Coordinates of C-alpha atoms and ligand atoms in Angstrom, one line a residue:
M1 CA -20.3 -43.3 -15.5
S2 CA -18.0 -42.5 -18.3
N3 CA -14.3 -43.2 -18.2
K4 CA -13.5 -39.6 -18.8
N5 CA -15.5 -38.5 -15.8
L6 CA -13.9 -41.2 -13.6
G7 CA -10.4 -40.0 -14.7
S8 CA -10.9 -36.4 -13.8
K9 CA -12.5 -37.4 -10.5
K10 CA -9.5 -39.5 -9.7
K11 CA -7.1 -36.7 -10.6
R12 CA -9.0 -34.3 -8.3
A13 CA -8.8 -36.9 -5.4
M14 CA -5.1 -37.3 -6.0
F15 CA -4.7 -33.5 -6.0
W16 CA -6.4 -33.1 -2.6
L17 CA -4.5 -36.1 -1.2
A18 CA -1.2 -34.6 -2.3
I19 CA -1.7 -31.4 -0.3
P20 CA -1.4 -33.0 3.2
G21 CA 1.4 -35.2 1.8
V22 CA 3.5 -32.3 0.6
A23 CA 2.7 -30.3 3.8
S24 CA 4.0 -33.1 6.0
L25 CA 7.0 -33.6 3.8
V26 CA 7.9 -29.9 4.1
I27 CA 7.5 -30.1 7.9
F28 CA 9.5 -33.3 8.1
L29 CA 12.3 -31.9 5.9
S30 CA 12.5 -28.6 7.9
S31 CA 13.7 -30.6 10.9
C32 CA 16.9 -31.3 8.9
N33 CA 17.9 -27.7 9.0
H34 CA 21.2 -27.7 10.8
N35 CA 21.2 -24.0 11.7
R36 CA 18.3 -24.3 14.2
P37 CA 19.5 -23.6 17.7
L38 CA 17.7 -26.5 19.2
N39 CA 18.7 -28.9 16.5
T40 CA 19.4 -32.4 17.8
L41 CA 20.9 -33.8 14.7
T42 CA 24.3 -32.2 14.9
S43 CA 26.8 -34.2 17.0
D44 CA 30.0 -32.2 16.6
A45 CA 29.3 -29.9 19.6
S46 CA 29.8 -32.5 22.4
P47 CA 30.9 -36.1 22.9
D48 CA 27.7 -36.9 24.8
A49 CA 25.6 -35.5 21.9
K50 CA 27.7 -37.7 19.6
K51 CA 26.9 -40.8 21.7
I52 CA 23.2 -40.0 21.6
N53 CA 23.3 -39.4 17.8
D54 CA 25.3 -42.5 17.1
L55 CA 22.8 -44.6 19.0
F56 CA 19.9 -42.7 17.4
F57 CA 21.1 -43.2 13.8
V58 CA 21.7 -47.0 14.3
V59 CA 18.2 -47.4 15.8
L60 CA 16.8 -45.2 13.0
G61 CA 18.6 -47.5 10.5
I62 CA 17.2 -50.6 12.0
A63 CA 13.7 -49.0 12.3
T64 CA 13.9 -47.9 8.6
V65 CA 14.7 -51.5 7.4
V66 CA 11.9 -52.9 9.5
G67 CA 9.5 -50.2 8.5
V68 CA 10.3 -50.6 4.8
L69 CA 9.9 -54.4 5.0
V70 CA 6.6 -54.2 6.8
L71 CA 5.1 -51.3 4.9
G72 CA 6.4 -52.8 1.6
A73 CA 4.7 -56.1 2.4
I74 CA 1.4 -54.3 3.3
V75 CA 1.5 -52.1 0.1
Y76 CA 2.3 -55.1 -2.0
M77 CA -0.6 -57.2 -0.6
I78 CA -3.0 -54.3 -0.9
W79 CA -2.0 -54.0 -4.6
R80 CA -1.7 -57.7 -5.4
F81 CA -5.0 -58.8 -3.8
R82 CA -7.0 -55.6 -4.6
N83 CA -10.6 -55.9 -5.4
R84 CA -10.7 -55.8 -9.2
E85 CA -14.2 -54.9 -10.2
K86 CA -14.3 -57.5 -13.0
N87 CA -12.7 -60.2 -10.9
N88 CA -14.6 -59.9 -7.7
P89 CA -15.7 -63.4 -6.7
Y90 CA -17.8 -62.0 -3.8
D91 CA -20.0 -59.8 -6.0
P92 CA -23.1 -61.9 -6.8
D93 CA -23.9 -59.6 -9.7
N94 CA -20.5 -60.1 -11.3
P95 CA -21.1 -61.4 -14.9
N96 CA -17.7 -63.2 -14.7
L97 CA -18.7 -65.1 -11.6
A98 CA -19.1 -68.4 -13.3
L99 CA -15.7 -68.0 -14.9
L100 CA -14.1 -67.1 -11.6
E101 CA -15.8 -70.0 -9.8
A102 CA -14.4 -72.3 -12.4
E103 CA -10.9 -71.3 -11.3
A104 CA -9.8 -73.3 -8.2
L105 CA -9.2 -71.3 -5.1
P106 CA -5.6 -71.2 -4.0
E107 CA -4.5 -73.6 -1.2
Q108 CA -6.1 -72.3 2.0
T109 CA -3.8 -72.3 5.1
H110 CA -4.2 -71.5 8.7
G111 CA -1.3 -70.4 10.7
N112 CA 2.4 -71.1 10.3
L113 CA 4.2 -72.0 13.5
R114 CA 7.8 -71.4 12.3
L115 CA 6.9 -68.1 10.8
E116 CA 5.1 -67.0 13.9
I117 CA 8.0 -68.0 16.2
A118 CA 10.4 -66.1 13.9
W119 CA 8.4 -62.9 13.8
T120 CA 8.1 -63.0 17.6
I121 CA 11.8 -63.7 18.3
I122 CA 13.5 -61.5 15.8
P123 CA 11.8 -58.2 16.9
A124 CA 12.4 -59.2 20.6
L125 CA 16.1 -59.7 19.9
I126 CA 16.3 -56.4 18.0
L127 CA 14.6 -54.6 20.9
L128 CA 16.8 -56.3 23.4
V129 CA 20.0 -55.2 21.6
V130 CA 18.7 -51.6 21.2
A131 CA 17.7 -51.6 25.0
I132 CA 21.2 -52.8 26.1
F133 CA 23.0 -50.0 24.1
T134 CA 20.5 -47.4 25.2
L135 CA 20.7 -48.3 28.9
F136 CA 24.5 -48.2 28.8
A137 CA 24.4 -44.8 27.2
I138 CA 21.9 -43.5 29.8
F139 CA 23.8 -44.8 32.8
E140 CA 27.0 -43.4 31.4
Q141 CA 25.6 -39.9 31.2
H142 CA 24.5 -40.0 34.8
R143 CA 28.2 -40.7 35.8
S144 CA 30.9 -38.2 35.7
T145 CA 34.5 -39.0 34.8
A146 CA 35.7 -35.5 35.8
A147 CA 38.2 -35.2 38.7
D148 CA 36.7 -34.5 42.1
D149 CA 38.4 -31.1 42.5
Q150 CA 37.1 -29.8 39.1
L151 CA 34.3 -27.4 38.4
K152 CA 30.8 -28.7 39.3
V153 CA 27.6 -26.8 38.8
D154 CA 24.3 -27.2 40.7
V155 CA 21.4 -26.4 38.3
V156 CA 18.1 -25.3 40.0
G157 CA 14.9 -24.9 38.0
Q158 CA 12.3 -22.4 39.3
Q159 CA 9.2 -21.0 37.6
W160 CA 10.3 -19.8 35.1
W161 CA 14.1 -19.5 35.0
W162 CA 17.3 -21.5 35.8
E163 CA 19.8 -20.8 38.5
F164 CA 23.4 -22.0 38.3
Q165 CA 25.5 -22.5 41.4
Y166 CA 29.2 -22.9 40.6
H167 CA 31.6 -24.9 42.8
I168 CA 34.9 -24.1 41.2
D169 CA 36.9 -26.6 43.4
G170 CA 34.2 -29.2 43.0
D171 CA 33.4 -29.2 46.7
R172 CA 29.7 -29.3 47.1
S173 CA 29.8 -29.3 50.9
T174 CA 30.8 -25.7 51.0
P175 CA 28.6 -22.8 49.6
P176 CA 29.0 -22.2 45.9
D177 CA 31.7 -19.8 44.8
F178 CA 29.2 -17.7 42.9
V179 CA 25.6 -18.0 41.6
S180 CA 24.2 -16.9 38.2
A181 CA 21.1 -17.3 36.2
N182 CA 19.9 -18.3 32.7
E183 CA 23.3 -18.6 31.1
L184 CA 25.5 -21.5 32.2
V185 CA 29.1 -20.5 31.3
I186 CA 31.5 -23.4 31.1
P187 CA 35.1 -24.0 30.0
T188 CA 35.4 -25.8 26.6
G189 CA 36.6 -29.4 26.3
Q190 CA 35.9 -30.3 29.9
Q191 CA 33.2 -32.4 31.4
I192 CA 31.1 -30.5 33.9
P193 CA 29.2 -32.6 36.4
L194 CA 25.8 -31.2 37.1
E195 CA 23.4 -31.8 40.0
V196 CA 19.9 -30.9 38.7
S197 CA 17.0 -30.1 41.0
A198 CA 14.1 -27.7 41.3
R199 CA 12.5 -25.4 43.9
D200 CA 8.9 -25.5 43.1
V201 CA 7.6 -27.9 40.4
I202 CA 9.2 -30.3 38.0
H203 CA 11.2 -28.8 35.2
A204 CA 13.5 -30.4 32.7
F205 CA 17.0 -29.2 31.7
W206 CA 17.9 -29.7 28.1
I207 CA 20.6 -28.3 25.9
P208 CA 19.9 -30.4 22.8
R209 CA 23.3 -29.8 21.1
L210 CA 25.2 -30.9 24.2
N211 CA 23.4 -33.7 25.9
G212 CA 20.0 -35.3 26.5
K213 CA 17.4 -33.9 28.8
I214 CA 17.2 -34.5 32.6
D215 CA 14.3 -33.8 34.9
A216 CA 14.6 -31.2 37.6
V217 CA 12.5 -32.5 40.5
P218 CA 12.0 -30.7 43.8
G219 CA 13.7 -32.5 46.7
R220 CA 15.8 -34.7 44.4
E221 CA 19.2 -34.2 42.9
H222 CA 19.8 -35.8 39.5
A223 CA 23.4 -36.2 38.4
W224 CA 24.0 -35.2 34.9
R225 CA 26.9 -33.8 32.9
I226 CA 27.5 -31.3 30.1
E227 CA 30.5 -30.8 27.9
A228 CA 31.1 -28.6 24.8
S229 CA 33.9 -29.4 22.4
K230 CA 34.2 -25.9 21.1
P231 CA 33.4 -22.4 22.2
G232 CA 30.0 -21.2 21.4
T233 CA 26.4 -20.5 22.5
Y234 CA 24.1 -23.5 22.9
K235 CA 20.5 -22.9 23.5
G236 CA 18.0 -24.8 25.6
Q237 CA 14.5 -24.9 26.7
C238 CA 12.7 -26.3 29.7
T239 CA 11.1 -29.4 28.5
E240 CA 8.7 -30.4 31.3
F241 CA 5.4 -28.6 31.4
C242 CA 5.8 -26.4 34.5
G243 CA 2.9 -23.9 34.3
L244 CA 2.0 -20.6 32.8
S245 CA 5.3 -19.6 31.3
H246 CA 6.8 -23.0 30.6
G247 CA 7.4 -22.0 27.0
F248 CA 9.3 -19.0 28.1
M249 CA 11.7 -20.8 30.4
K250 CA 14.8 -20.9 28.2
M251 CA 18.5 -21.2 29.1
E252 CA 21.8 -21.1 27.3
V253 CA 25.2 -22.7 27.7
R254 CA 28.1 -20.5 26.8
A255 CA 31.4 -22.4 26.3
L256 CA 34.5 -20.2 26.6
E257 CA 38.2 -21.2 26.1
T258 CA 39.5 -22.4 29.5
S259 CA 41.7 -19.3 30.2
D260 CA 38.8 -17.0 29.2
W261 CA 36.5 -19.0 31.5
A262 CA 38.9 -18.5 34.4
S263 CA 38.9 -14.8 33.9
W264 CA 35.1 -14.7 33.6
A265 CA 34.8 -16.8 36.7
R266 CA 37.1 -14.6 38.7
N267 CA 35.0 -11.6 37.7
Q268 CA 31.8 -13.4 38.7
M269 CA 33.2 -14.0 42.2
R270 CA 33.4 -10.3 42.8
S271 CA 30.7 -8.7 44.9
A272 CA 29.2 -5.5 43.7
A273 CA 30.4 -2.2 45.2
V274 CA 28.0 -0.3 47.5
L275 CA 27.6 3.0 45.9
S276 CA 27.9 6.2 47.9
A277 CA 25.4 9.0 47.8
D278 CA 27.5 11.1 45.4
D279 CA 27.5 8.3 42.7
P280 CA 25.4 9.0 39.7
N281 CA 23.8 5.6 40.1
Y282 CA 23.1 5.9 43.8
E283 CA 19.4 6.6 43.2
G284 CA 19.1 3.5 41.0
Q285 CA 20.8 1.4 43.8
E286 CA 18.4 2.7 46.4
L287 CA 15.4 2.1 44.3
F288 CA 16.6 -1.4 43.6
I289 CA 17.0 -2.1 47.3
T290 CA 13.5 -0.7 48.1
N291 CA 11.7 -2.4 45.2
C292 CA 13.6 -5.3 43.9
A293 CA 15.7 -6.7 46.7
R294 CA 12.8 -8.6 48.3
C295 CA 13.4 -11.2 45.6
H296 CA 16.6 -10.3 43.8
S297 CA 20.1 -10.4 45.4
I298 CA 23.0 -8.3 44.5
S299 CA 26.0 -9.7 46.3
G300 CA 27.7 -7.0 48.4
V301 CA 24.7 -4.7 48.2
T302 CA 21.5 -6.5 49.3
D303 CA 23.2 -9.0 51.7
T304 CA 25.0 -6.6 54.1
N305 CA 24.3 -7.5 57.7
A306 CA 23.5 -5.2 60.5
D307 CA 27.1 -4.1 60.9
N308 CA 27.2 -3.3 57.2
E309 CA 29.7 -6.1 56.6
V310 CA 29.2 -7.8 53.3
D311 CA 28.2 -11.5 53.7
T312 CA 28.6 -12.2 50.0
W313 CA 27.7 -15.7 48.8
E314 CA 27.3 -17.1 52.3
I315 CA 23.5 -16.7 51.8
Y316 CA 23.7 -20.1 50.2
D317 CA 24.3 -23.0 52.5
G318 CA 26.1 -26.2 51.7
D319 CA 23.1 -27.8 50.1
G320 CA 22.7 -24.9 47.8
K321 CA 19.5 -23.9 49.7
I322 CA 19.0 -20.3 50.7
H323 CA 19.3 -19.4 54.3
D324 CA 16.0 -18.7 55.9
Q325 CA 16.9 -15.3 57.2
L326 CA 17.3 -13.8 53.8
I327 CA 14.2 -13.3 51.7
S328 CA 16.1 -12.4 48.6
G329 CA 17.4 -15.2 46.4
S330 CA 14.1 -16.5 45.1
A331 CA 14.6 -14.6 41.9
P332 CA 17.7 -14.5 39.6
N333 CA 20.8 -13.1 41.4
L334 CA 21.6 -9.9 39.6
T335 CA 25.2 -9.3 40.9
H336 CA 26.5 -9.5 37.3
F337 CA 23.3 -8.8 35.4
A338 CA 25.0 -6.8 32.7
S339 CA 27.5 -9.5 32.0
R340 CA 24.7 -11.7 30.8
T341 CA 23.2 -11.3 27.3
T342 CA 19.7 -12.4 28.2
Y343 CA 17.2 -11.9 30.9
A344 CA 13.7 -13.0 32.0
G345 CA 14.5 -16.7 31.6
S346 CA 16.7 -16.0 28.5
I347 CA 13.7 -14.9 26.4
F348 CA 14.9 -11.3 25.9
D349 CA 18.2 -10.0 24.8
T350 CA 19.9 -7.5 27.1
Y351 CA 21.7 -5.9 24.2
L352 CA 20.5 -4.7 20.8
S353 CA 23.6 -5.8 19.0
E354 CA 24.4 -9.5 18.8
V355 CA 26.9 -10.5 21.4
R356 CA 29.2 -13.0 19.9
I357 CA 30.9 -15.6 22.0
E358 CA 34.3 -13.9 21.4
D359 CA 32.9 -10.7 22.9
Y360 CA 31.2 -12.4 25.8
L361 CA 34.2 -12.2 28.1
R362 CA 34.8 -8.6 27.4
L363 CA 31.2 -7.9 28.2
S364 CA 31.9 -8.7 31.9
L365 CA 35.4 -7.3 32.0
T366 CA 35.1 -3.6 31.4
E367 CA 38.1 -1.5 32.0
A368 CA 36.4 -0.1 35.1
S369 CA 35.6 -3.4 36.7
A370 CA 39.0 -4.9 35.7
T371 CA 40.8 -2.2 37.5
S372 CA 38.6 -2.4 40.6
V373 CA 39.0 -6.1 40.8
G374 CA 42.7 -5.9 41.5
E375 CA 45.2 -8.7 41.2
G376 CA 44.7 -11.5 38.8
V377 CA 41.6 -10.5 37.1
G378 CA 41.8 -8.8 33.7
D379 CA 45.5 -9.4 33.4
E380 CA 45.2 -11.5 30.2
V381 CA 42.2 -9.6 28.9
A382 CA 42.5 -6.8 26.4
P383 CA 41.1 -3.5 27.4
N384 CA 37.4 -3.5 26.7
I385 CA 36.4 -1.9 23.5
F386 CA 33.2 -3.8 23.2
E387 CA 30.3 -1.7 24.2
P388 CA 27.1 -3.2 22.9
T389 CA 23.9 -1.0 23.1
P390 CA 21.5 -2.1 25.8
D391 CA 17.9 -2.6 24.9
I392 CA 16.6 0.1 27.3
R393 CA 13.1 0.1 26.0
G394 CA 12.8 -3.7 26.4
L395 CA 14.2 -3.5 29.9
R396 CA 11.8 -0.7 30.7
R397 CA 8.8 -2.7 29.4
W398 CA 9.9 -5.6 31.5
I399 CA 10.3 -3.7 34.8
F400 CA 7.1 -1.7 34.4
N401 CA 4.9 -4.7 33.5
A402 CA 6.7 -8.0 33.4
P403 CA 3.5 -10.1 33.4
A404 CA 2.5 -8.5 30.1
E405 CA 5.8 -9.6 28.6
K406 CA 5.8 -13.1 30.1
P407 CA 2.7 -14.6 31.8
A408 CA 3.1 -14.8 35.5
A409 CA 1.2 -15.4 38.7
A410 CA 3.1 -12.8 40.6
S411 CA 0.6 -12.7 43.4
E412 CA 1.7 -16.3 44.2
S413 CA 5.3 -15.4 43.9
R414 CA 5.5 -17.1 40.5
G415 CA 7.2 -14.8 38.0
M416 CA 8.0 -11.1 38.3
P417 CA 5.3 -8.7 39.3
A418 CA 4.5 -5.3 37.6
F419 CA 5.8 -2.1 39.1
P420 CA 3.1 0.4 37.9
N421 CA 3.9 2.9 40.7
L422 CA 7.4 3.6 39.6
T423 CA 7.9 6.7 37.4
T424 CA 9.7 6.4 34.0
D425 CA 12.7 8.3 35.5
Q426 CA 12.8 5.8 38.4
V427 CA 12.7 2.8 36.1
N428 CA 15.4 4.4 34.0
S429 CA 17.6 4.9 37.1
V430 CA 17.2 1.2 38.1
I431 CA 18.1 0.2 34.5
D432 CA 21.2 2.4 34.5
Y433 CA 22.2 0.9 37.8
L434 CA 21.7 -2.7 36.6
L435 CA 23.8 -2.0 33.6
T436 CA 26.8 -1.1 35.8
L437 CA 26.7 -4.6 37.2
K438 CA 29.2 -6.3 34.9
Ligands
LIG1 CU1 10.1 -25.2 33.6 CU2 8.8 -26.0 31.9

């Protein structure tokens, strides 16, 4: 084989080897993009994320040094003791064999006790130090340093959405003050203790920019905490495989300034008004009660008792479980549906225009609702001039045939069923009604 031939063959081999190399480099470097919503490498959003990152980068530093040393030694030895065609002493046909045999073999050794003890003890010590710091960080994040009477939230995972039960005074022995879904809204700069659990299968709650992930296990309550240093939207994703639509089980944390959060929370505590027959959205309300209220609650509307007295949030008992006598509650509570910017497990946007965090509060406090709420609410809020356009077509697709939008086993009460029997006008009425629920 001529040298020329060999050279071009080598080049071709290098070229084909370079492709997977470059591809993996591109994939690796894309993880450094700081604008990704689920990016774990930014640590300015939360003190807990900072702790995780600080630990991560120290461990990464140690691992890099060890990796470079080990890989460097391997590469050096591969190169240094490579099989040179001309110098191969194991090739009986090597014409230089006699010459090679004339050279004495280097000193042959077997084992080195000191070296072996060293390379056993040093890694063990490194791992021990890493484990100690990691365990301290993990235990710390299960502990809350917030005052007892401050906001606590119970997080409940269900196929395939998240429920948030808010205890404003921190008292978990009483029913939550209000319940919401998909978007966990918290005041900025305050540690919020969470109790994370699940109703059906195991899920995992994870807002990468704010804290690590925590499993949501049926029948267990895992203490966790979340804190955002500045207002903003922080996205998350269920991170424990939980069936068909696991990939579509998203959630968000929205952090508001403390005073904004108080206004938002007061609004969330309101029940919805029962519409009278002369209201333009009366038909939508009645269609909702007939078709949707088997699973979805609207506080003040679907939970009135026989005397037509509103039972509001009392459907939730002290343990955050739903009272047996009420069927509704196994799907997201829609009392303030239009004040959220996402639906269907946060996979769809309710509004076509982007709802920025500074507009979020105004989304729930329209002039209409602010006046009907009475004292306290809306006082410090400017009149609402923020009217984003709802995605009516998206909402219509969802209500008509949700399983086509997000895989569901609706026959087993997992996920939202289709409503093929409703007419377009009827679906539009339901949507119009839902959009009044701010
Ligand atoms: Cu819930 Cu995966």
